[in-house]
Amino acid sequence: LLAIGIALTAGAGFEFLSVVIGPLLVQAGATDGQVSTFFGVMAPVGLVAGALFSGRVTDRVAPLRGTALGIVAIAVLVGALGVAMATGPGPDAGALLVAVSVIYVAIGFFTAASYALFMRLARGELVATRFAVFMAMTNGCEAWAGFAGGRFQGEIGYGLTLLLLVGISLVALPLLWRLSVNRGKSSA
């Protein structure tokens, strides 16, 4: 149940950002070419680089700690973007492209670490079913964060909505801690 809670909350901030990044880039003045280059090149390269880096780090520190590192990195980066957007006009297209490219490296890091954690937690009977439930819950996080973020954004703006959802993402940290206590630090 703790892992389900982690899967449902940990990605809230970046999941909402991923839903609205296209409109944010256009609003910041990005050209069609810049937007397509981001989604076709920068985002996938960032995700791959982050995942490969995560594999090396997470193998050394264990999936539970790697997942926590990914959550904190994303919270800092998306939170900083949220503050910039909430306190001023927000970054221009070039700065936003750089910022979200870095964020996508962190997303790749977190994704690889959290999947390693979920694979470890899925051991035993019905391993495929358990892992499928964790993956379904990460999809559930994307769905609820996109929906809720869309509702809040209209009322409080993108910046405060990002900060709110980053705050919800941080709920996963005490769940990870509780999981480590329940399972023993060496096994997770």
PDB file of C-alpha atoms in Angstrom:
ATOM      1  CA  LEU A   1       0.000   0.000   0.000  1.00  0.00           C
ATOM      2  CA  LEU A   2       2.885   2.374   0.699  1.00  0.00           C
ATOM      3  CA  ALA A   3       4.252   1.772  -2.790  1.00  0.00           C
ATOM      4  CA  ILE A   4       0.828   2.517  -4.266  1.00  0.00           C
ATOM      5  CA  GLY A   5       0.801   5.802  -2.336  1.00  0.00           C
ATOM      6  CA  ILE A   6       4.263   6.605  -3.657  1.00  0.00           C
ATOM      7  CA  ALA A   7       3.217   5.814  -7.230  1.00  0.00           C
ATOM      8  CA  LEU A   8       0.106   8.000  -6.902  1.00  0.00           C
ATOM      9  CA  THR A   9       1.908  11.061  -5.485  1.00  0.00           C
ATOM     10  CA  ALA A  10       5.624  11.191  -6.305  1.00  0.00           C
ATOM     11  CA  GLY A  11       5.261  12.434  -9.872  1.00  0.00           C
ATOM     12  CA  ALA A  12       2.472  14.986  -9.388  1.00  0.00           C
ATOM     13  CA  GLY A  13       4.589  18.098 -10.037  1.00  0.00           C
ATOM     14  CA  PHE A  14       6.361  16.894 -13.145  1.00  0.00           C
ATOM     15  CA  GLU A  15       3.303  15.104 -14.493  1.00  0.00           C
ATOM     16  CA  PHE A  16       1.369  18.375 -14.570  1.00  0.00           C
ATOM     17  CA  LEU A  17       4.353  20.164 -16.106  1.00  0.00           C
ATOM     18  CA  SER A  18       4.543  17.483 -18.807  1.00  0.00           C
ATOM     19  CA  VAL A  19       0.866  18.033 -19.638  1.00  0.00           C
ATOM     20  CA  VAL A  20       1.205  21.814 -20.031  1.00  0.00           C
ATOM     21  CA  ILE A  21       4.746  22.280 -21.303  1.00  0.00           C
ATOM     22  CA  GLY A  22       3.636  22.726 -24.929  1.00  0.00           C
ATOM     23  CA  PRO A  23       1.238  25.584 -24.139  1.00  0.00           C
ATOM     24  CA  LEU A  24       3.776  27.090 -21.712  1.00  0.00           C
ATOM     25  CA  LEU A  25       6.447  27.121 -24.402  1.00  0.00           C
ATOM     26  CA  VAL A  26       4.088  28.764 -26.888  1.00  0.00           C
ATOM     27  CA  GLN A  27       3.007  31.307 -24.257  1.00  0.00           C
ATOM     28  CA  ALA A  28       6.695  32.081 -23.582  1.00  0.00           C
ATOM     29  CA  GLY A  29       7.220  32.803 -27.279  1.00  0.00           C
ATOM     30  CA  ALA A  30       8.720  29.537 -28.526  1.00  0.00           C
ATOM     31  CA  THR A  31       8.403  28.878 -32.234  1.00  0.00           C
ATOM     32  CA  ASP A  32       6.795  25.741 -33.653  1.00  0.00           C
ATOM     33  CA  GLY A  33      10.294  24.533 -34.504  1.00  0.00           C
ATOM     34  CA  GLN A  34      11.518  25.044 -30.938  1.00  0.00           C
ATOM     35  CA  VAL A  35       8.524  23.192 -29.504  1.00  0.00           C
ATOM     36  CA  SER A  36       8.951  20.272 -31.903  1.00  0.00           C
ATOM     37  CA  THR A  37      12.712  20.167 -31.238  1.00  0.00           C
ATOM     38  CA  PHE A  38      12.018  20.026 -27.517  1.00  0.00           C
ATOM     39  CA  PHE A  39       9.543  17.137 -27.791  1.00  0.00           C
ATOM     40  CA  GLY A  40      11.425  15.325 -30.571  1.00  0.00           C
ATOM     41  CA  VAL A  41      15.002  15.721 -29.348  1.00  0.00           C
ATOM     42  CA  MET A  42      15.584  17.493 -26.050  1.00  0.00           C
ATOM     43  CA  ALA A  43      12.945  15.709 -23.943  1.00  0.00           C
ATOM     44  CA  PRO A  44      13.819  12.160 -25.075  1.00  0.00           C
ATOM     45  CA  VAL A  45      17.574  12.775 -24.832  1.00  0.00           C
ATOM     46  CA  GLY A  46      17.075  14.203 -21.330  1.00  0.00           C
ATOM     47  CA  LEU A  47      14.964  11.223 -20.273  1.00  0.00           C
ATOM     48  CA  VAL A  48      17.528   8.741 -21.623  1.00  0.00           C
ATOM     49  CA  ALA A  49      20.469  10.575 -20.033  1.00  0.00           C
ATOM     50  CA  GLY A  50      18.666  10.806 -16.701  1.00  0.00           C
ATOM     51  CA  ALA A  51      17.706   7.134 -16.775  1.00  0.00           C
ATOM     52  CA  LEU A  52      21.260   5.998 -17.579  1.00  0.00           C
ATOM     53  CA  PHE A  53      22.690   8.207 -14.822  1.00  0.00           C
ATOM     54  CA  SER A  54      20.037   6.901 -12.436  1.00  0.00           C
ATOM     55  CA  GLY A  55      20.971   3.316 -13.199  1.00  0.00           C
ATOM     56  CA  ARG A  56      24.540   3.936 -12.089  1.00  0.00           C
ATOM     57  CA  VAL A  57      23.542   5.912  -9.003  1.00  0.00           C
ATOM     58  CA  THR A  58      20.597   3.754  -7.971  1.00  0.00           C
ATOM     59  CA  ASP A  59      22.659   0.570  -8.215  1.00  0.00           C
ATOM     60  CA  ARG A  60      25.041   2.123  -5.682  1.00  0.00           C
ATOM     61  CA  VAL A  61      22.571   3.686  -3.245  1.00  0.00           C
ATOM     62  CA  ALA A  62      19.605   1.264  -3.599  1.00  0.00           C
ATOM     63  CA  PRO A  63      16.303   1.950  -5.352  1.00  0.00           C
ATOM     64  CA  LEU A  64      14.625   3.481  -2.318  1.00  0.00           C
ATOM     65  CA  ARG A  65      17.297   6.154  -1.921  1.00  0.00           C
ATOM     66  CA  GLY A  66      17.550   6.674  -5.683  1.00  0.00           C
ATOM     67  CA  THR A  67      13.810   7.287  -5.811  1.00  0.00           C
ATOM     68  CA  ALA A  68      14.059   9.776  -2.942  1.00  0.00           C
ATOM     69  CA  LEU A  69      16.916  11.580  -4.712  1.00  0.00           C
ATOM     70  CA  GLY A  70      14.814  11.804  -7.872  1.00  0.00           C
ATOM     71  CA  ILE A  71      11.815  13.202  -5.999  1.00  0.00           C
ATOM     72  CA  VAL A  72      13.953  15.852  -4.303  1.00  0.00           C
ATOM     73  CA  ALA A  73      15.716  16.826  -7.559  1.00  0.00           C
ATOM     74  CA  ILE A  74      12.411  17.229  -9.385  1.00  0.00           C
ATOM     75  CA  ALA A  75      10.869  19.133  -6.476  1.00  0.00           C
ATOM     76  CA  VAL A  76      13.767  21.606  -6.444  1.00  0.00           C
ATOM     77  CA  LEU A  77      13.760  22.105 -10.224  1.00  0.00           C
ATOM     78  CA  VAL A  78      10.010  22.245 -10.812  1.00  0.00           C
ATOM     79  CA  GLY A  79       9.597  24.266  -7.615  1.00  0.00           C
ATOM     80  CA  ALA A  80      12.128  26.828  -8.850  1.00  0.00           C
ATOM     81  CA  LEU A  81      10.245  27.091 -12.150  1.00  0.00           C
ATOM     82  CA  GLY A  82       6.990  27.489 -10.226  1.00  0.00           C
ATOM     83  CA  VAL A  83       8.473  30.303  -8.119  1.00  0.00           C
ATOM     84  CA  ALA A  84       9.787  32.053 -11.242  1.00  0.00           C
ATOM     85  CA  MET A  85       6.369  31.839 -12.848  1.00  0.00           C
ATOM     86  CA  ALA A  86       4.451  32.855  -9.718  1.00  0.00           C
ATOM     87  CA  THR A  87       6.595  35.901  -8.902  1.00  0.00           C
ATOM     88  CA  GLY A  88       7.075  37.458 -12.311  1.00  0.00           C
ATOM     89  CA  PRO A  89       6.379  37.140 -15.989  1.00  0.00           C
ATOM     90  CA  GLY A  90       8.161  33.792 -16.061  1.00  0.00           C
ATOM     91  CA  PRO A  91      11.115  32.772 -18.198  1.00  0.00           C
ATOM     92  CA  ASP A  92      11.328  33.576 -21.891  1.00  0.00           C
ATOM     93  CA  ALA A  93      11.257  30.763 -24.443  1.00  0.00           C
ATOM     94  CA  GLY A  94      15.022  30.145 -24.415  1.00  0.00           C
ATOM     95  CA  ALA A  95      15.282  30.005 -20.627  1.00  0.00           C
ATOM     96  CA  LEU A  96      12.180  27.823 -20.376  1.00  0.00           C
ATOM     97  CA  LEU A  97      13.594  25.387 -22.946  1.00  0.00           C
ATOM     98  CA  VAL A  98      16.796  25.069 -20.927  1.00  0.00           C
ATOM     99  CA  ALA A  99      14.895  24.698 -17.646  1.00  0.00           C
ATOM    100  CA  VAL A 100      12.530  21.999 -18.880  1.00  0.00           C
ATOM    101  CA  SER A 101      15.367  20.152 -20.597  1.00  0.00           C
ATOM    102  CA  VAL A 102      17.158  19.906 -17.254  1.00  0.00           C
ATOM    103  CA  ILE A 103      13.903  18.898 -15.574  1.00  0.00           C
ATOM    104  CA  TYR A 104      13.513  16.085 -18.100  1.00  0.00           C
ATOM    105  CA  VAL A 105      16.926  14.720 -17.087  1.00  0.00           C
ATOM    106  CA  ALA A 106      15.635  14.616 -13.494  1.00  0.00           C
ATOM    107  CA  ILE A 107      12.408  12.964 -14.667  1.00  0.00           C
ATOM    108  CA  GLY A 108      14.446  10.256 -16.409  1.00  0.00           C
ATOM    109  CA  PHE A 109      16.476   9.772 -13.226  1.00  0.00           C
ATOM    110  CA  PHE A 110      13.377   9.471 -11.043  1.00  0.00           C
ATOM    111  CA  THR A 111      11.555   7.181 -13.471  1.00  0.00           C
ATOM    112  CA  ALA A 112      14.393   4.660 -13.636  1.00  0.00           C
ATOM    113  CA  ALA A 113      14.928   4.688  -9.868  1.00  0.00           C
ATOM    114  CA  SER A 114      11.230   4.358  -9.043  1.00  0.00           C
ATOM    115  CA  TYR A 115      10.771   1.515 -11.522  1.00  0.00           C
ATOM    116  CA  ALA A 116      13.726  -0.279  -9.928  1.00  0.00           C
ATOM    117  CA  LEU A 117      12.042   0.199  -6.553  1.00  0.00           C
ATOM    118  CA  PHE A 118       8.715  -1.098  -7.850  1.00  0.00           C
ATOM    119  CA  MET A 119      10.430  -4.115  -9.435  1.00  0.00           C
ATOM    120  CA  ARG A 120      12.082  -4.921  -6.121  1.00  0.00           C
ATOM    121  CA  LEU A 121       8.804  -4.530  -4.243  1.00  0.00           C
ATOM    122  CA  ALA A 122       6.940  -6.708  -6.760  1.00  0.00           C
ATOM    123  CA  ARG A 123       8.944  -9.849  -5.908  1.00  0.00           C
ATOM    124  CA  GLY A 124       7.140 -12.968  -4.780  1.00  0.00           C
ATOM    125  CA  GLU A 125       3.897 -14.448  -6.000  1.00  0.00           C
ATOM    126  CA  LEU A 126       2.020 -12.550  -8.687  1.00  0.00           C
ATOM    127  CA  VAL A 127       5.083 -10.442  -9.498  1.00  0.00           C
ATOM    128  CA  ALA A 128       3.728  -9.261 -12.857  1.00  0.00           C
ATOM    129  CA  THR A 129       0.391  -8.322 -11.322  1.00  0.00           C
ATOM    130  CA  ARG A 130       2.044  -6.403  -8.490  1.00  0.00           C
ATOM    131  CA  PHE A 131       4.334  -4.523 -10.868  1.00  0.00           C
ATOM    132  CA  ALA A 132       1.371  -3.804 -13.178  1.00  0.00           C
ATOM    133  CA  VAL A 133      -0.521  -2.273 -10.251  1.00  0.00           C
ATOM    134  CA  PHE A 134       2.428   0.028  -9.468  1.00  0.00           C
ATOM    135  CA  MET A 135       2.660   1.083 -13.134  1.00  0.00           C
ATOM    136  CA  ALA A 136      -1.096   1.648 -13.293  1.00  0.00           C
ATOM    137  CA  MET A 137      -0.834   3.892 -10.243  1.00  0.00           C
ATOM    138  CA  THR A 138       1.920   5.971 -11.875  1.00  0.00           C
ATOM    139  CA  ASN A 139      -0.462   6.421 -14.813  1.00  0.00           C
ATOM    140  CA  GLY A 140      -3.143   7.337 -12.292  1.00  0.00           C
ATOM    141  CA  CYS A 141      -0.809  10.011 -10.911  1.00  0.00           C
ATOM    142  CA  GLU A 142      -0.397  11.472 -14.378  1.00  0.00           C
ATOM    143  CA  ALA A 143      -4.163  11.490 -14.884  1.00  0.00           C
ATOM    144  CA  TRP A 144      -5.159  13.078 -11.585  1.00  0.00           C
ATOM    145  CA  ALA A 145      -2.282  15.598 -11.623  1.00  0.00           C
ATOM    146  CA  GLY A 146      -3.138  16.717 -15.151  1.00  0.00           C
ATOM    147  CA  PHE A 147      -6.820  17.013 -14.314  1.00  0.00           C
ATOM    148  CA  ALA A 148      -6.378  18.733 -10.939  1.00  0.00           C
ATOM    149  CA  GLY A 149      -3.595  20.955 -12.248  1.00  0.00           C
ATOM    150  CA  GLY A 150      -5.771  22.044 -15.142  1.00  0.00           C
ATOM    151  CA  ARG A 151      -8.525  22.982 -12.726  1.00  0.00           C
ATOM    152  CA  PHE A 152      -6.211  24.850 -10.321  1.00  0.00           C
ATOM    153  CA  GLN A 153      -4.226  26.563 -13.069  1.00  0.00           C
ATOM    154  CA  GLY A 154      -7.288  28.449 -14.223  1.00  0.00           C
ATOM    155  CA  GLU A 155      -7.789  29.819 -10.715  1.00  0.00           C
ATOM    156  CA  ILE A 156      -4.267  30.361  -9.354  1.00  0.00           C
ATOM    157  CA  GLY A 157      -1.995  30.297 -12.417  1.00  0.00           C
ATOM    158  CA  TYR A 158       0.712  27.943 -13.614  1.00  0.00           C
ATOM    159  CA  GLY A 159       3.351  28.920 -11.048  1.00  0.00           C
ATOM    160  CA  LEU A 160       1.266  28.336  -7.927  1.00  0.00           C
ATOM    161  CA  THR A 161      -0.223  25.179  -9.427  1.00  0.00           C
ATOM    162  CA  LEU A 162       3.267  23.776 -10.024  1.00  0.00           C
ATOM    163  CA  LEU A 163       4.195  24.616  -6.426  1.00  0.00           C
ATOM    164  CA  LEU A 164       1.029  22.981  -5.084  1.00  0.00           C
ATOM    165  CA  LEU A 165       1.635  19.788  -7.041  1.00  0.00           C
ATOM    166  CA  VAL A 166       5.317  19.725  -6.086  1.00  0.00           C
ATOM    167  CA  GLY A 167       4.158  19.896  -2.467  1.00  0.00           C
ATOM    168  CA  ILE A 168       1.934  16.885  -3.080  1.00  0.00           C
ATOM    169  CA  SER A 169       4.900  15.072  -4.677  1.00  0.00           C
ATOM    170  CA  LEU A 170       6.850  15.535  -1.463  1.00  0.00           C
ATOM    171  CA  VAL A 171       4.201  13.465   0.360  1.00  0.00           C
ATOM    172  CA  ALA A 172       5.992  10.473  -1.178  1.00  0.00           C
ATOM    173  CA  LEU A 173       9.128  11.102   0.925  1.00  0.00           C
ATOM    174  CA  PRO A 174       7.590  10.116   4.282  1.00  0.00           C
ATOM    175  CA  LEU A 175       5.986   7.146   2.522  1.00  0.00           C
ATOM    176  CA  LEU A 176       9.440   6.088   1.312  1.00  0.00           C
ATOM    177  CA  TRP A 177      10.803   6.493   4.821  1.00  0.00           C
ATOM    178  CA  ARG A 178       7.958   4.404   6.224  1.00  0.00           C
ATOM    179  CA  LEU A 179       8.602   1.782   3.556  1.00  0.00           C
ATOM    180  CA  SER A 180      12.269   1.631   4.548  1.00  0.00           C
ATOM    181  CA  VAL A 181      11.322   1.173   8.189  1.00  0.00           C
ATOM    182  CA  ASN A 182       8.817  -1.566   7.337  1.00  0.00           C
ATOM    183  CA  ARG A 183      11.135  -3.471   4.994  1.00  0.00           C
ATOM    184  CA  GLY A 184      14.495  -2.776   6.555  1.00  0.00           C
ATOM    185  CA  LYS A 185      16.890  -0.401   4.872  1.00  0.00           C
ATOM    186  CA  SER A 186      19.057  -3.064   3.323  1.00  0.00           C
ATOM    187  CA  SER A 187      16.228  -4.815   1.487  1.00  0.00           C
ATOM    188  CA  ALA A 188      14.800  -1.790  -0.318  1.00  0.00           C
TER     189      ALA A 188
END
